[in-house]
Coordinates of C-alpha atoms in Angstrom, one line a residue:
X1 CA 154.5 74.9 72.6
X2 CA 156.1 72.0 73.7
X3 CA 159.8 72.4 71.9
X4 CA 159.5 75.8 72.3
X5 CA 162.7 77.8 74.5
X6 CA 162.5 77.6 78.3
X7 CA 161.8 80.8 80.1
X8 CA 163.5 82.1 83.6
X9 CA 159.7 82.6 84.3
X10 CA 158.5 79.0 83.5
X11 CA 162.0 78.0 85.0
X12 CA 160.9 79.2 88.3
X13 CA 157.3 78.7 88.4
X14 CA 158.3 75.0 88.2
X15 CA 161.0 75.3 90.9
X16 CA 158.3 76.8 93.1
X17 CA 156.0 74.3 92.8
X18 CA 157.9 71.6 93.5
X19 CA 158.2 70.2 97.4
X20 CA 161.7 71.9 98.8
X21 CA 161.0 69.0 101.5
X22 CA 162.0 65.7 99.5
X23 CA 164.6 63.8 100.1
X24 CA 167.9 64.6 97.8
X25 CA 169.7 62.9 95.6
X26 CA 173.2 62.0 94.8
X27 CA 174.1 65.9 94.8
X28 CA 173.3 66.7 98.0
X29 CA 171.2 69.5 97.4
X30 CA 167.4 68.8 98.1
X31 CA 164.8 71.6 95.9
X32 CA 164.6 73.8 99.0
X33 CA 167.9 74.9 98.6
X34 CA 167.7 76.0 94.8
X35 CA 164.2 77.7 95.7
X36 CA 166.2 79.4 98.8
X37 CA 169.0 80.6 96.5
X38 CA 167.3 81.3 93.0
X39 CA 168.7 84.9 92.6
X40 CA 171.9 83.5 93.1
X41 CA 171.9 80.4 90.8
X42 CA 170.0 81.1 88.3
X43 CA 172.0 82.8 85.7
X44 CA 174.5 78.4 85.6
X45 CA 170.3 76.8 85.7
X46 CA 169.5 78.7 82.8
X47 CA 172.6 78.2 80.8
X48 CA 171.9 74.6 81.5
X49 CA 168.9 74.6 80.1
X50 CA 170.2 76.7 77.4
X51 CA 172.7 74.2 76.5
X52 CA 169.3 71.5 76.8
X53 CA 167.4 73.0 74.3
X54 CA 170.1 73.9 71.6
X55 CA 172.1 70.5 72.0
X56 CA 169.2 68.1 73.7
X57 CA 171.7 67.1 75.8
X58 CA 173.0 68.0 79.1
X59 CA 175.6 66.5 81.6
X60 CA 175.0 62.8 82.4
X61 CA 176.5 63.1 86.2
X62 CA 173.0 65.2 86.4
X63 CA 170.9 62.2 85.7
X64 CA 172.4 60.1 88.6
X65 CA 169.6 58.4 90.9
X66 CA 169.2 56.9 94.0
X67 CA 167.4 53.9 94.7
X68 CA 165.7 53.4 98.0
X69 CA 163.7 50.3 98.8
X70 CA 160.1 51.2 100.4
X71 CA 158.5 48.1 101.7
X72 CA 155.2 47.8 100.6
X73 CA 153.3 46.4 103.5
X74 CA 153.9 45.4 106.8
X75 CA 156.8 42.2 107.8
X76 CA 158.4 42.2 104.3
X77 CA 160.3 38.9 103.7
X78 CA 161.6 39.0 99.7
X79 CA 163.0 42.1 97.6
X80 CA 159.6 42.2 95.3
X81 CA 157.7 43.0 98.2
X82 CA 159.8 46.6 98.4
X83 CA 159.2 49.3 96.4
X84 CA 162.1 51.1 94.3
X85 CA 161.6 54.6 95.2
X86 CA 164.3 57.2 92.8
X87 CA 165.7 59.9 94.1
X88 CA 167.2 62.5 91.9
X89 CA 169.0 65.2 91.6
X90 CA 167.6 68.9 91.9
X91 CA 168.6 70.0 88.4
X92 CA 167.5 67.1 86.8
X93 CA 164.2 66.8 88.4
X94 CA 163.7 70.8 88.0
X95 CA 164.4 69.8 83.9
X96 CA 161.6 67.1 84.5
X97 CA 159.1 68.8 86.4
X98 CA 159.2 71.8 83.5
X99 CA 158.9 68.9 80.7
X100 CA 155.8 67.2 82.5
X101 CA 154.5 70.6 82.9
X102 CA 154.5 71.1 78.7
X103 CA 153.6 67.5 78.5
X104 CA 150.5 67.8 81.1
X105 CA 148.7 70.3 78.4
X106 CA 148.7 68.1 75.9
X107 CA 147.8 64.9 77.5
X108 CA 144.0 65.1 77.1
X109 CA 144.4 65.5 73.4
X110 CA 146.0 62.3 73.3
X111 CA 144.5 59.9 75.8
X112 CA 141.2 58.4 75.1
X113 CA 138.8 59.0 77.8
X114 CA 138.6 55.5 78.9
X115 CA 142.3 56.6 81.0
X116 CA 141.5 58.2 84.0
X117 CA 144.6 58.5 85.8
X118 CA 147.3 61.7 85.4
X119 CA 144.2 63.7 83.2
X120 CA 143.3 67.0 84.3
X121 CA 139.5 66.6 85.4
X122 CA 139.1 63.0 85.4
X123 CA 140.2 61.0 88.9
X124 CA 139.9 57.6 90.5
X125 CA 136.1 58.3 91.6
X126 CA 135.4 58.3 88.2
X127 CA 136.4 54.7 87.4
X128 CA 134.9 53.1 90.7
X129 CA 131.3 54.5 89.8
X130 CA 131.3 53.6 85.7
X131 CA 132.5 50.0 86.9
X132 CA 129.6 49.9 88.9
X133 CA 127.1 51.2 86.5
X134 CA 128.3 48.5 84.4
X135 CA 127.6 45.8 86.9
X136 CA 124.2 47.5 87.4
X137 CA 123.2 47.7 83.8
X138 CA 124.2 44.0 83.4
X139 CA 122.1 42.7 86.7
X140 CA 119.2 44.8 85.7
X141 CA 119.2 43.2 82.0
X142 CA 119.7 39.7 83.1
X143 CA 122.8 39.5 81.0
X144 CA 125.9 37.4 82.0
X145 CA 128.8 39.5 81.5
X146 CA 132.9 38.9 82.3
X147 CA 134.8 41.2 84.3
X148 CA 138.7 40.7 84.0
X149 CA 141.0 42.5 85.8
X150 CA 144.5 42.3 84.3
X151 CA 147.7 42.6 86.7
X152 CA 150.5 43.5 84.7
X153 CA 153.5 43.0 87.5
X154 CA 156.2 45.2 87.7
X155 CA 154.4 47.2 84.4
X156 CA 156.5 50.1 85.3
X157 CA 160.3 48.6 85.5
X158 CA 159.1 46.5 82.3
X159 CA 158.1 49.2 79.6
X160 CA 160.2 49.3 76.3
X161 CA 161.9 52.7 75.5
X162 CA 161.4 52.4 72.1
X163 CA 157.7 51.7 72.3
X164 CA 156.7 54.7 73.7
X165 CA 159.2 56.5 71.7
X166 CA 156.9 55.4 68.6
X167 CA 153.8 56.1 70.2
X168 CA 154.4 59.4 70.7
X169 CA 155.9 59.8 67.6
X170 CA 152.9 58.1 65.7
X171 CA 151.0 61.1 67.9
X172 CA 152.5 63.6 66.3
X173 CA 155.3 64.2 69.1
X174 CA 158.1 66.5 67.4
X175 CA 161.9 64.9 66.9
X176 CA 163.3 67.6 69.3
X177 CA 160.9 66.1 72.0
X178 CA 161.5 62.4 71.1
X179 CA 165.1 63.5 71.6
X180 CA 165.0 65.5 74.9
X181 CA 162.9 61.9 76.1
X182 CA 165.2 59.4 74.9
X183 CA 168.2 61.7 76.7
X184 CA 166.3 62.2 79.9
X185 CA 165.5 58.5 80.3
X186 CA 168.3 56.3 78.8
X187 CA 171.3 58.1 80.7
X188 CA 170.2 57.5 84.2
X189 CA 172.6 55.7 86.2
X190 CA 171.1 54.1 89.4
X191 CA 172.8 53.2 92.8
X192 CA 171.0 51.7 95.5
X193 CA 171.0 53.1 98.7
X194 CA 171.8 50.3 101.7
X195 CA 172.1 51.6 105.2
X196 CA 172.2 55.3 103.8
X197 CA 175.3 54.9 101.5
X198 CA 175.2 54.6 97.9
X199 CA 176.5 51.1 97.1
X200 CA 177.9 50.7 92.8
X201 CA 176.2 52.1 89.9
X202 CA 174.2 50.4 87.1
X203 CA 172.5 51.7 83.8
X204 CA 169.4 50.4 83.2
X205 CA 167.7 49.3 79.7
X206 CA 163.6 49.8 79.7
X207 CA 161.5 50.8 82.6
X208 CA 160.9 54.0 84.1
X209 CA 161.3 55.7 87.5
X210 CA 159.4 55.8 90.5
X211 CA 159.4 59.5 91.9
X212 CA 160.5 61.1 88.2
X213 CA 157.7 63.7 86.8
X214 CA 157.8 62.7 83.9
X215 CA 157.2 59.0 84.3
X216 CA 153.5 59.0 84.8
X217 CA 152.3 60.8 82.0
X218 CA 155.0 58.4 79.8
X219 CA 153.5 55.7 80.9
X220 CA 150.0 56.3 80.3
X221 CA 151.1 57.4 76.9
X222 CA 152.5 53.6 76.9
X223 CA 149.2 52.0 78.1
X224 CA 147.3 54.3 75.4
X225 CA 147.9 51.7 72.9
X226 CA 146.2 49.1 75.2
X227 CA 142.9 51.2 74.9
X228 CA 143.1 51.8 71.5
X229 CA 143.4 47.9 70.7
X230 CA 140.6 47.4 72.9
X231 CA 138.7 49.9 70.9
X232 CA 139.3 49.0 67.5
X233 CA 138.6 45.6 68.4
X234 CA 135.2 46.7 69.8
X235 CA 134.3 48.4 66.7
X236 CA 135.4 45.6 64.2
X237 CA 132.9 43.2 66.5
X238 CA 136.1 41.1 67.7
X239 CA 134.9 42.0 71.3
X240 CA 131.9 43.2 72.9
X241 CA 131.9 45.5 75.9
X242 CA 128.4 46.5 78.2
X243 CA 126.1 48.6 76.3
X244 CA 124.8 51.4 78.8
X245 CA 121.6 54.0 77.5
X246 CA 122.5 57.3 78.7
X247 CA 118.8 58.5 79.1
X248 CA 117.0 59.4 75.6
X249 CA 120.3 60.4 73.6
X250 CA 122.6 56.9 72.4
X251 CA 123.8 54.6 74.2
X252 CA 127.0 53.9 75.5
X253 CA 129.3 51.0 75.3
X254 CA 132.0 50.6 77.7
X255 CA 134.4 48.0 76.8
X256 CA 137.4 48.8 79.3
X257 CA 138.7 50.9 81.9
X258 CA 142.3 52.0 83.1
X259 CA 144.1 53.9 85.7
X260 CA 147.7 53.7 85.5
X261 CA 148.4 49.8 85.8
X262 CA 145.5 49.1 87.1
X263 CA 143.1 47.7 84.2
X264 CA 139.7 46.6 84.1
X265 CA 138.0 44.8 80.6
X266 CA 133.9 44.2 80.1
X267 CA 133.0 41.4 77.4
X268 CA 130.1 39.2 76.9
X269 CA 131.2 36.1 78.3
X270 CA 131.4 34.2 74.9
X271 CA 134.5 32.3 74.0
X272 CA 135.2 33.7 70.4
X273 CA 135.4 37.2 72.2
X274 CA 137.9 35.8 75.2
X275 CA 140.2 34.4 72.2
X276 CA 140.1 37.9 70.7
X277 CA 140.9 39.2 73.8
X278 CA 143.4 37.4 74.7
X279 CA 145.3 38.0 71.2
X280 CA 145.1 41.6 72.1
X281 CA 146.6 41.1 75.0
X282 CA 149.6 39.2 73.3
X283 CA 150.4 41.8 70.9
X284 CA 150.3 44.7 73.4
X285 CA 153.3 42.3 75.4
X286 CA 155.2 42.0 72.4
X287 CA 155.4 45.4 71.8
X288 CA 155.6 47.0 74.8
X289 CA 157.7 44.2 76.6
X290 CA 155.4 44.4 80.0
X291 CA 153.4 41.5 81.7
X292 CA 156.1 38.7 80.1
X293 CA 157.7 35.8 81.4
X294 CA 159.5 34.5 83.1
X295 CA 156.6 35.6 85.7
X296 CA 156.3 34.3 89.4
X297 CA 153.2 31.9 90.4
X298 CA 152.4 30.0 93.8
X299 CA 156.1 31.4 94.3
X300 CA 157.9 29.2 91.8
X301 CA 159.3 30.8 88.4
X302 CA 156.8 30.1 86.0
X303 CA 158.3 30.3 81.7
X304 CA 162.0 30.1 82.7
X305 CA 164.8 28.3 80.6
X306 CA 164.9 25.3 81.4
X307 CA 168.7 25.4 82.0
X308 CA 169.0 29.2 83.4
X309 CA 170.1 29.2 86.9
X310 CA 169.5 32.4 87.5
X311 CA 165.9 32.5 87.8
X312 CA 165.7 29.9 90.9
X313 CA 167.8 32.8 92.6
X314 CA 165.3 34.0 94.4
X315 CA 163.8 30.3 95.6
X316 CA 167.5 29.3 96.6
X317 CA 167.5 32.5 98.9
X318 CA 164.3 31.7 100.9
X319 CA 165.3 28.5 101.1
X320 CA 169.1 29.4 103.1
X321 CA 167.2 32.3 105.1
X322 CA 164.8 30.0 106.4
X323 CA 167.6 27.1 107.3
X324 CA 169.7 29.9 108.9
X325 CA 166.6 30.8 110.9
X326 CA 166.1 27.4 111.6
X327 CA 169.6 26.8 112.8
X328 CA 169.7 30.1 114.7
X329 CA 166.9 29.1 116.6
X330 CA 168.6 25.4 117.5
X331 CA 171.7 27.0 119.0
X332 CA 173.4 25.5 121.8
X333 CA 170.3 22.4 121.9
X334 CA 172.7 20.7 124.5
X335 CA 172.0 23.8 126.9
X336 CA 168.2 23.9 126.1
X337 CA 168.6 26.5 123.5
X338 CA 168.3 29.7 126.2
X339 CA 170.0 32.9 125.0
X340 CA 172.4 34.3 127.8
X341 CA 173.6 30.5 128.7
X342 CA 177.0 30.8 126.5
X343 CA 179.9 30.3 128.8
X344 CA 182.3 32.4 126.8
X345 CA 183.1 36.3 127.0
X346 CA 182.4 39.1 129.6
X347 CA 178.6 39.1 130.2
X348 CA 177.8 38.0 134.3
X349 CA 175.8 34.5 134.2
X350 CA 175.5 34.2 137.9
X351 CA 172.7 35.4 140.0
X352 CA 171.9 38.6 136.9
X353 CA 171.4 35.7 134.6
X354 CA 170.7 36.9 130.5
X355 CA 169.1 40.4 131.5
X356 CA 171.2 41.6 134.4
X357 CA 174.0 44.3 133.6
X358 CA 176.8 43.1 130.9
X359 CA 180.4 44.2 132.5
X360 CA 182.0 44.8 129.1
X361 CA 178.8 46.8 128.3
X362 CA 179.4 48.8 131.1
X363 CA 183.2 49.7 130.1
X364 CA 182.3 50.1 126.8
X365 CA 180.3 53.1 127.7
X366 CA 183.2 55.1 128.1
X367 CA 185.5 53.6 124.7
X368 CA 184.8 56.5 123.2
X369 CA 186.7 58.6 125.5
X370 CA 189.3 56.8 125.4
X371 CA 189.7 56.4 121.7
X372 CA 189.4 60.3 121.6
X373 CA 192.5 60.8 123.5
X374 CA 194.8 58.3 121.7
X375 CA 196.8 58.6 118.8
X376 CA 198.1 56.1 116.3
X377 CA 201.5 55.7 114.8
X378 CA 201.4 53.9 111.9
X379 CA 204.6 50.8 111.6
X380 CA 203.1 48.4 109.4
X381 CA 199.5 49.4 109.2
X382 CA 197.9 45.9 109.3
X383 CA 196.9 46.9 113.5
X384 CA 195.1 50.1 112.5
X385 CA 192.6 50.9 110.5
X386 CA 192.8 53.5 108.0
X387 CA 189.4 55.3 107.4
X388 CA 188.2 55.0 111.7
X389 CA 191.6 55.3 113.8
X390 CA 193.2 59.0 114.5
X391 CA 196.3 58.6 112.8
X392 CA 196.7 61.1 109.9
X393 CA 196.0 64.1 111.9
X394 CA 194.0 65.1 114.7
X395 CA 190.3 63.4 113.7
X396 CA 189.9 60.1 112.0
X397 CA 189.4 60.4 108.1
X398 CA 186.1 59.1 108.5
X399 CA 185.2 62.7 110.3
X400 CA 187.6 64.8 107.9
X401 CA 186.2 63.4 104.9
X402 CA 182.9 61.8 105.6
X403 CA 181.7 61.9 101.8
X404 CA 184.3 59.5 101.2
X405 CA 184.1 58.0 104.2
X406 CA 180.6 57.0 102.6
X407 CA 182.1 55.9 99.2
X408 CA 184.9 53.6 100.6
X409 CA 185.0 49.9 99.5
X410 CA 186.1 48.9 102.4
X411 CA 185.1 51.0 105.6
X412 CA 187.2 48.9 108.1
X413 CA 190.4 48.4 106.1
X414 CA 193.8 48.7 107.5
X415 CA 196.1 51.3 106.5
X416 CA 198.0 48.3 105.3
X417 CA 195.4 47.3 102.9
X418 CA 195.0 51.0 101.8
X419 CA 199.0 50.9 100.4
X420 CA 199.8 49.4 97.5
X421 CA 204.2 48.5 97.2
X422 CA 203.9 48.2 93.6
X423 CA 203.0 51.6 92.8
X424 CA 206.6 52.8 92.3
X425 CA 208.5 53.4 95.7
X426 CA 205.0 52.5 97.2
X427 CA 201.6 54.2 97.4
X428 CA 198.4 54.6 98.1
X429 CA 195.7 52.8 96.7
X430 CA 192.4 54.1 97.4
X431 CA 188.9 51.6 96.2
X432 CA 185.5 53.5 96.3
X433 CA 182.7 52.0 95.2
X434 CA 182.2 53.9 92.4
X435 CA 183.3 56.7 89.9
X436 CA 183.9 59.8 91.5
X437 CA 181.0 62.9 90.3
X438 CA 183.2 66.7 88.9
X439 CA 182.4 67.8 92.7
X440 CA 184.0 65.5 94.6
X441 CA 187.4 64.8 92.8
X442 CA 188.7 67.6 94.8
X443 CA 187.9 66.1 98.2
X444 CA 190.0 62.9 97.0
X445 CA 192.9 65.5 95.9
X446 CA 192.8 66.6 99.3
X447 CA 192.7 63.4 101.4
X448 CA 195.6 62.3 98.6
X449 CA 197.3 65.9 100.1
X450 CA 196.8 65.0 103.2
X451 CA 198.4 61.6 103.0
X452 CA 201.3 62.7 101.2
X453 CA 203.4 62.8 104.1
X454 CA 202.6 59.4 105.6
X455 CA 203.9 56.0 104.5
X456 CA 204.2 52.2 106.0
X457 CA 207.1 51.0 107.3
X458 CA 208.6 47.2 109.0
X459 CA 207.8 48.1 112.5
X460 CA 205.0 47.6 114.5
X461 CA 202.0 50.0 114.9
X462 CA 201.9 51.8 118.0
X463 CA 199.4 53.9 120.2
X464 CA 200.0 56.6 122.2
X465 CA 198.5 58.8 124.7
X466 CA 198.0 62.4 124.0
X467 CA 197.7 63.3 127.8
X468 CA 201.7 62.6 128.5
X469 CA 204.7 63.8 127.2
X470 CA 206.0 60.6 126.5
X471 CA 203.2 59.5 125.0
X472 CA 202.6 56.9 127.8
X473 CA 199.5 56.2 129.9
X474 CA 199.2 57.6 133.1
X475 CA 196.2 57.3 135.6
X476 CA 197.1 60.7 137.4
X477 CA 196.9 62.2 133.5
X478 CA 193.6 60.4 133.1
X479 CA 191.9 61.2 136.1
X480 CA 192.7 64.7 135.1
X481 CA 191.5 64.9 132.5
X482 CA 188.1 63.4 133.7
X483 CA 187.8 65.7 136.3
X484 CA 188.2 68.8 134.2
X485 CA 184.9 67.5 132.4
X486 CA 183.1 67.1 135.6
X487 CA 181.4 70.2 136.7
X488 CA 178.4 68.8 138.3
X489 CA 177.8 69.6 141.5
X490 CA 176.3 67.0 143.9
X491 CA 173.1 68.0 144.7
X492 CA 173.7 67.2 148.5
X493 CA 171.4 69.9 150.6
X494 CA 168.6 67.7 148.8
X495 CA 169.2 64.5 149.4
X496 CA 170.5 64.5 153.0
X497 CA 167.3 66.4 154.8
X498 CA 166.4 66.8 158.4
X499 CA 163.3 64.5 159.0
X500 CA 163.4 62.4 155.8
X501 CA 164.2 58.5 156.6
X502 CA 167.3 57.1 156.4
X503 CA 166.3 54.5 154.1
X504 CA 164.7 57.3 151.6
X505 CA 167.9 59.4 151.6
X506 CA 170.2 56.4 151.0
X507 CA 168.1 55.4 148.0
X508 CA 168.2 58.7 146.5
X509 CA 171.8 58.7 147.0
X510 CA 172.1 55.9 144.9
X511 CA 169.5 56.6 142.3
X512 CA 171.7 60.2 141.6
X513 CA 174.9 58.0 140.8
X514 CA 173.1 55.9 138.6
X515 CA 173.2 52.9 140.8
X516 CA 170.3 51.2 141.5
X517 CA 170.6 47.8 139.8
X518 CA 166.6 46.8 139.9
X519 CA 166.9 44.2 137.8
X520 CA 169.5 42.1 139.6
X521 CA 167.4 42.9 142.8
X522 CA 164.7 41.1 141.2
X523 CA 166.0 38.0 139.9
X524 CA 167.5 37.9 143.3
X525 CA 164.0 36.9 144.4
X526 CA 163.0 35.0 141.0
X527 CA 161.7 37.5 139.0
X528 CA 162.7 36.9 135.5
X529 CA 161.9 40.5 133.2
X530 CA 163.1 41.6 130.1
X531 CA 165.2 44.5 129.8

C-alpha cells in the first residue's frame, strides 16, 4: 500500500484537501491555483509523480523552501525566540501531503499507545487526564512518586536523518520508501525570507521542517524509540512507573507519556531508578542527536569548546544591541538628550518645535511626481542607480522586472557598479543573491536583451525632463502638466453660504485645502502633543 503507484484520483483527493489559502513558496504558485487549474495541469503533475515513483527522484529546484521567522510571543528580543516557519512549493508539498496520507494509515500499527500526538483517535485530552489519574492514584496510596518533564530544545531542527531512516527500517518500512524519505528530506535548500525577499540559499544536514506534512508523523516515528526504551526498561525492573487498577480486570502501569516533544516520565522516586533513567536518556541523545550540547542555561552557553568562538555569538550580540541602545538613548547629552533639538537639516525648530510640520516632508510628498517625469542618461553611471532610476526605457527595472528586482545583491547599486570593463570590450555584470530556478533564467535573458543597447561612457550622467523638447525644465511645462491632473472642482456653493459666519466659512475654506496646521496652533499656546 504504501510503495504502491500514485493515482490521478489519490493525486487529487490530496490536492483538495489541502488549504488553497497558504502562503506560497519560492514558485509563486500557492495550492489554490493548482486546485483552480487541475484539468489543465494535471497530465505535467502526474508525469511528475510518474517519474517519482519509477526513479525516487524528482527535480531538486521543487524542494526549494522558504524560511520565515514567526515570533513566538510577544516583544521578542533574540533569534531563538522566533519560530522557523517553511514554506514550500505547491508540487512538492502536493508529493508530501499524498506520502503522509499513506504514511497516516500505518502509523497506529507502529506507535505504542503511550504517543498521543498525530494518531487517529487519540488527542491531547487524552494525555492531560491519564497524567492526572496518575497523580491521583499516587496521593490516594500515600506513595511518593517523581514526575519529570523532559524539554528537549529545538528537538525538531536537531533529529538525525539516519536515525529515523533505521527506525523505520527496523519497522519493516520498504527500501522504495526509505528512499522516496531520504530524497524528500535531504535535498531541501532553504532561504530565509527578510523583509519579503529571499536572502542566499543553504542545505541543511538533520532536522525537519516546520509546515512540511510529512514531518510530524517522522518525528513521532523518531521519538518512538524513546517509548520503547522507557518500556523495556520498565519490564526488565530498571524503572518503575505508577501502577493504576483498572476496576476488577489488571492493573495498569503507566511509566511515561508523550505528545510530540513534549514528554512526561513517572518513577518511584528511588535513586537506582533515576540513574537508569537517566542512562536511557543518554542513549536516546546519542542516537538520535536531539537534546545535546552545547545547550543554553541562565543565557550563557553551557558544554561549549572551550576555545570555539562561535558559540559566545549570540552573548556578543546582546551585548552590542544593548550598548547601541544605550548610546542611542545618550544622544546629544549636551542638549538634554530631546529628539527634534538637532540643529542640522530641513525640519522647522522654531515655534512647531519636534512635532510641528517637517518642510522637506512636505516637498517630499510630491518626489514621486517628479521622479516620474524625468529621464536619465547614463555618462558614467556612478550618479544613477541602476535597478530604481528610469534610464533603460520608460519604467525603472525595478518595475519591469520585479522578480529580479527581488533577487538583486545590491538593490541601490549604480549602473556603474552593475558594468564590469574587464569583460571583453566591457559588460554587464549582474550579482543576485542566489542561483537562478529553470523559470526565471528567461527573465534574466530578457533584462540582458534589454540592456544590450546601453553601455557607460567618460561623461557625466545627466537628467532630463520628458515635458520639453529640449529636455530642459520648464515651470510653464510643469504647471501643465499638474493641471491636466486636477479635475476637482472646488466645492464653492458649500462653503460660502448665506447666513453661515464668516469665521465658519473661512475655516472650512481652509480645512478643504488641507491647511489647517492644529498642531503648530497649539504649541503656539504651550501645548506639547504627539503627532
Amino acid at each position: 500500500m504504501l510503495e504502491s503507484p500514485f493515482t490521478e484520483g489519490e493525486v487529487q483527493a490530496a490536492l483538495m484537501e489541502m488549504n488553497g489559502d497558504k502562503a506560497p513558496g519560492p514558485d509563486g504558485f500557492s495550492l489554490f491555483f493548482w486546485q483552480r487549474c487541475w484539468d489543465f495541469v494535471k497530465e505535467e503533475i502526474m508525469e511528475m509523480f510518474k517519474e517519482f515513483y519509477d526513479r525516487n527522484v524528482f527535480l531538486k529546484s521543487l524542494n526549494n523552501t522558504s524560511l520565515v521567522l514567526i515570533p513566538k510571543k510577544g516583544g521578542v528580543e533574540d533569534l531563538g525566540d522566533f519560530r522557523p516557519i517553511s514554506l514550500l512549493g505547491g508540487l512538492y508539498k502536493l508529493l508530501a501531503k499524498l506520502l503522509a496520507n499513506r504514511l497516516k494509515k500505518v502509523r497506529g500499527k507502529v506507535v505504542s499507545p503511550n504517543q498521543n500526538a498525530f494518531v487517529t483517535g487519540r488527542q491531547i485530552l487524552d494525555v492531560s487526564l491519564i497524567a492526572n489519574e496518575v497523580i491521583d492514584a499516587w496521593n490516594k496510596k500515600g506513595e511518593n512518586g517523581l514526575i519529570c518533564k523532559l524539554d528537549i530544545g529545538k528537538v525538531y531542527d536537531s533529529i538525525n536523518w539516519q536515525f529515523m531512516l533505521k527506525v523505520m527500517e527496523k519497522m519493516g518500512f520498504g527500501s522504495k520508501w526509505l528512499r522516496w524519505m531520504w530524497w524528500c528530506i535531504s535535498t531541501a535548500k532553504f532561504s530565509v525570507m527578510v523583509n519579503g525577499a529571499p536572502v542566499g540559499f543553504f542545505s541543511s544536514s538533520k532536522g525537519l521542517r516546520q509546515g512540511d506534512p510529512l514531518s510530524p508523523y517522522l518525528f513521532v516515528m523518531g521519538m518512538e524509540v524513546l517509548s520503547v526504551l522507557i518500556r523495556r526498561a520498565m519490564e526488565g525492573g530498571f524503572i518503575s512507573g505508577c501502577k493504576i487498577q483498572r476496576g476488577r480486570g489488571r492493573a495498569v502501569h503507566v511509566t511515561h507519556l508523550l505528545f510530540a516533544d513534549d514528554t512526561i516520565v513517572f518513577c518511584e522516586a528511588k535513586k537506582e531508578y533515576l540513574t537508569n533513567l537517566s542512562w536511557i536518556l543518554f542513549w536516546f541523545e546519542a542516537a538520535s542527536r536531539v537534546g545535546q550540547l552545547p545547550a543554553v542555561y541562565l543565557e550563557l552557553p553551557l558544554g561549549v569548546p572551550s576555545k570555539a568562538v562561535y558559540g559566545w555569538d549570540g552573548v556578543e550580540e546582546k551585548v552590542r544591541r544593548r550598548l547601541a541602545l544605550w548610546k542611542r538613548g545618550s544622544l546629544e547629552a549636551s542638549a538634554g538628550g530631546k529628539y527634534g533639538q538637532e540643529d542640522y537639516g530641513w525640519r522647522t525648530k522654531k515655534v512647531v518645535g519636534a512635532f510641528g510640520v517637517w518642510v522637506w516632508k512636505e516637498i517630499l510628498k510630491e518626489a514621486g511626481w517628479c521622479w516620474e517625469n524625468v529621464v536619465f542618461k547614463v555618462g558614467k553611471g556612478n550618479k544613477i542607480r541602476f535597478w530604481t532610476d528610469t534610464w533603460c526605457g520608460d519604467i525603472a527595472l525595478s518595475q519591469r522586472f520585479s522578480h529580479l528586482y527581488i533577487l538583486a545583491a545590491h538593490r541601490n547599486a549604480s549602473v556603474e557598479d552593475m558594468w564590469d570593463q574587464n569583460v571583453g570590450k566591457g559588460g554587464w555584470n549582474l550579482r543576485f543573491i542566489r542561483d537562478f530556478n529553470d523559470w526565471e533564467v528567461e527573465m534574466v535573458g530578457e533584462l540582458l536583451q534589454v540592456l544590450k543597447g546601453f553601455r557607460i561612457t567618460w561623461e557625466e550622467d545627466s537628467v532630463f525632463w520628458k515635458g520639453g523638447g529640449n529636455g530642459q525644465f520648464r515651470v510653464k511645462e510643469a504647471y501643465s502638466r499638474l493641471d491636466r491632473h486636477l479635475d476637482v472642482v472646488f466645492p464653492k456653493n458649500k462653503i460660502w453660504m448665506e447666513r453661515v459666519p464668516t469665521k465658519i466659512m473661512f475655516f472650512a475654506w481652509e480645512a478643504t485645502w488641507g491647511k489647517i496646521l492644529t498642531l503648530d496652533r497649539l504649541q503656539k499656546r504651550g501645548w506639547q502633543l504627539p503627532n
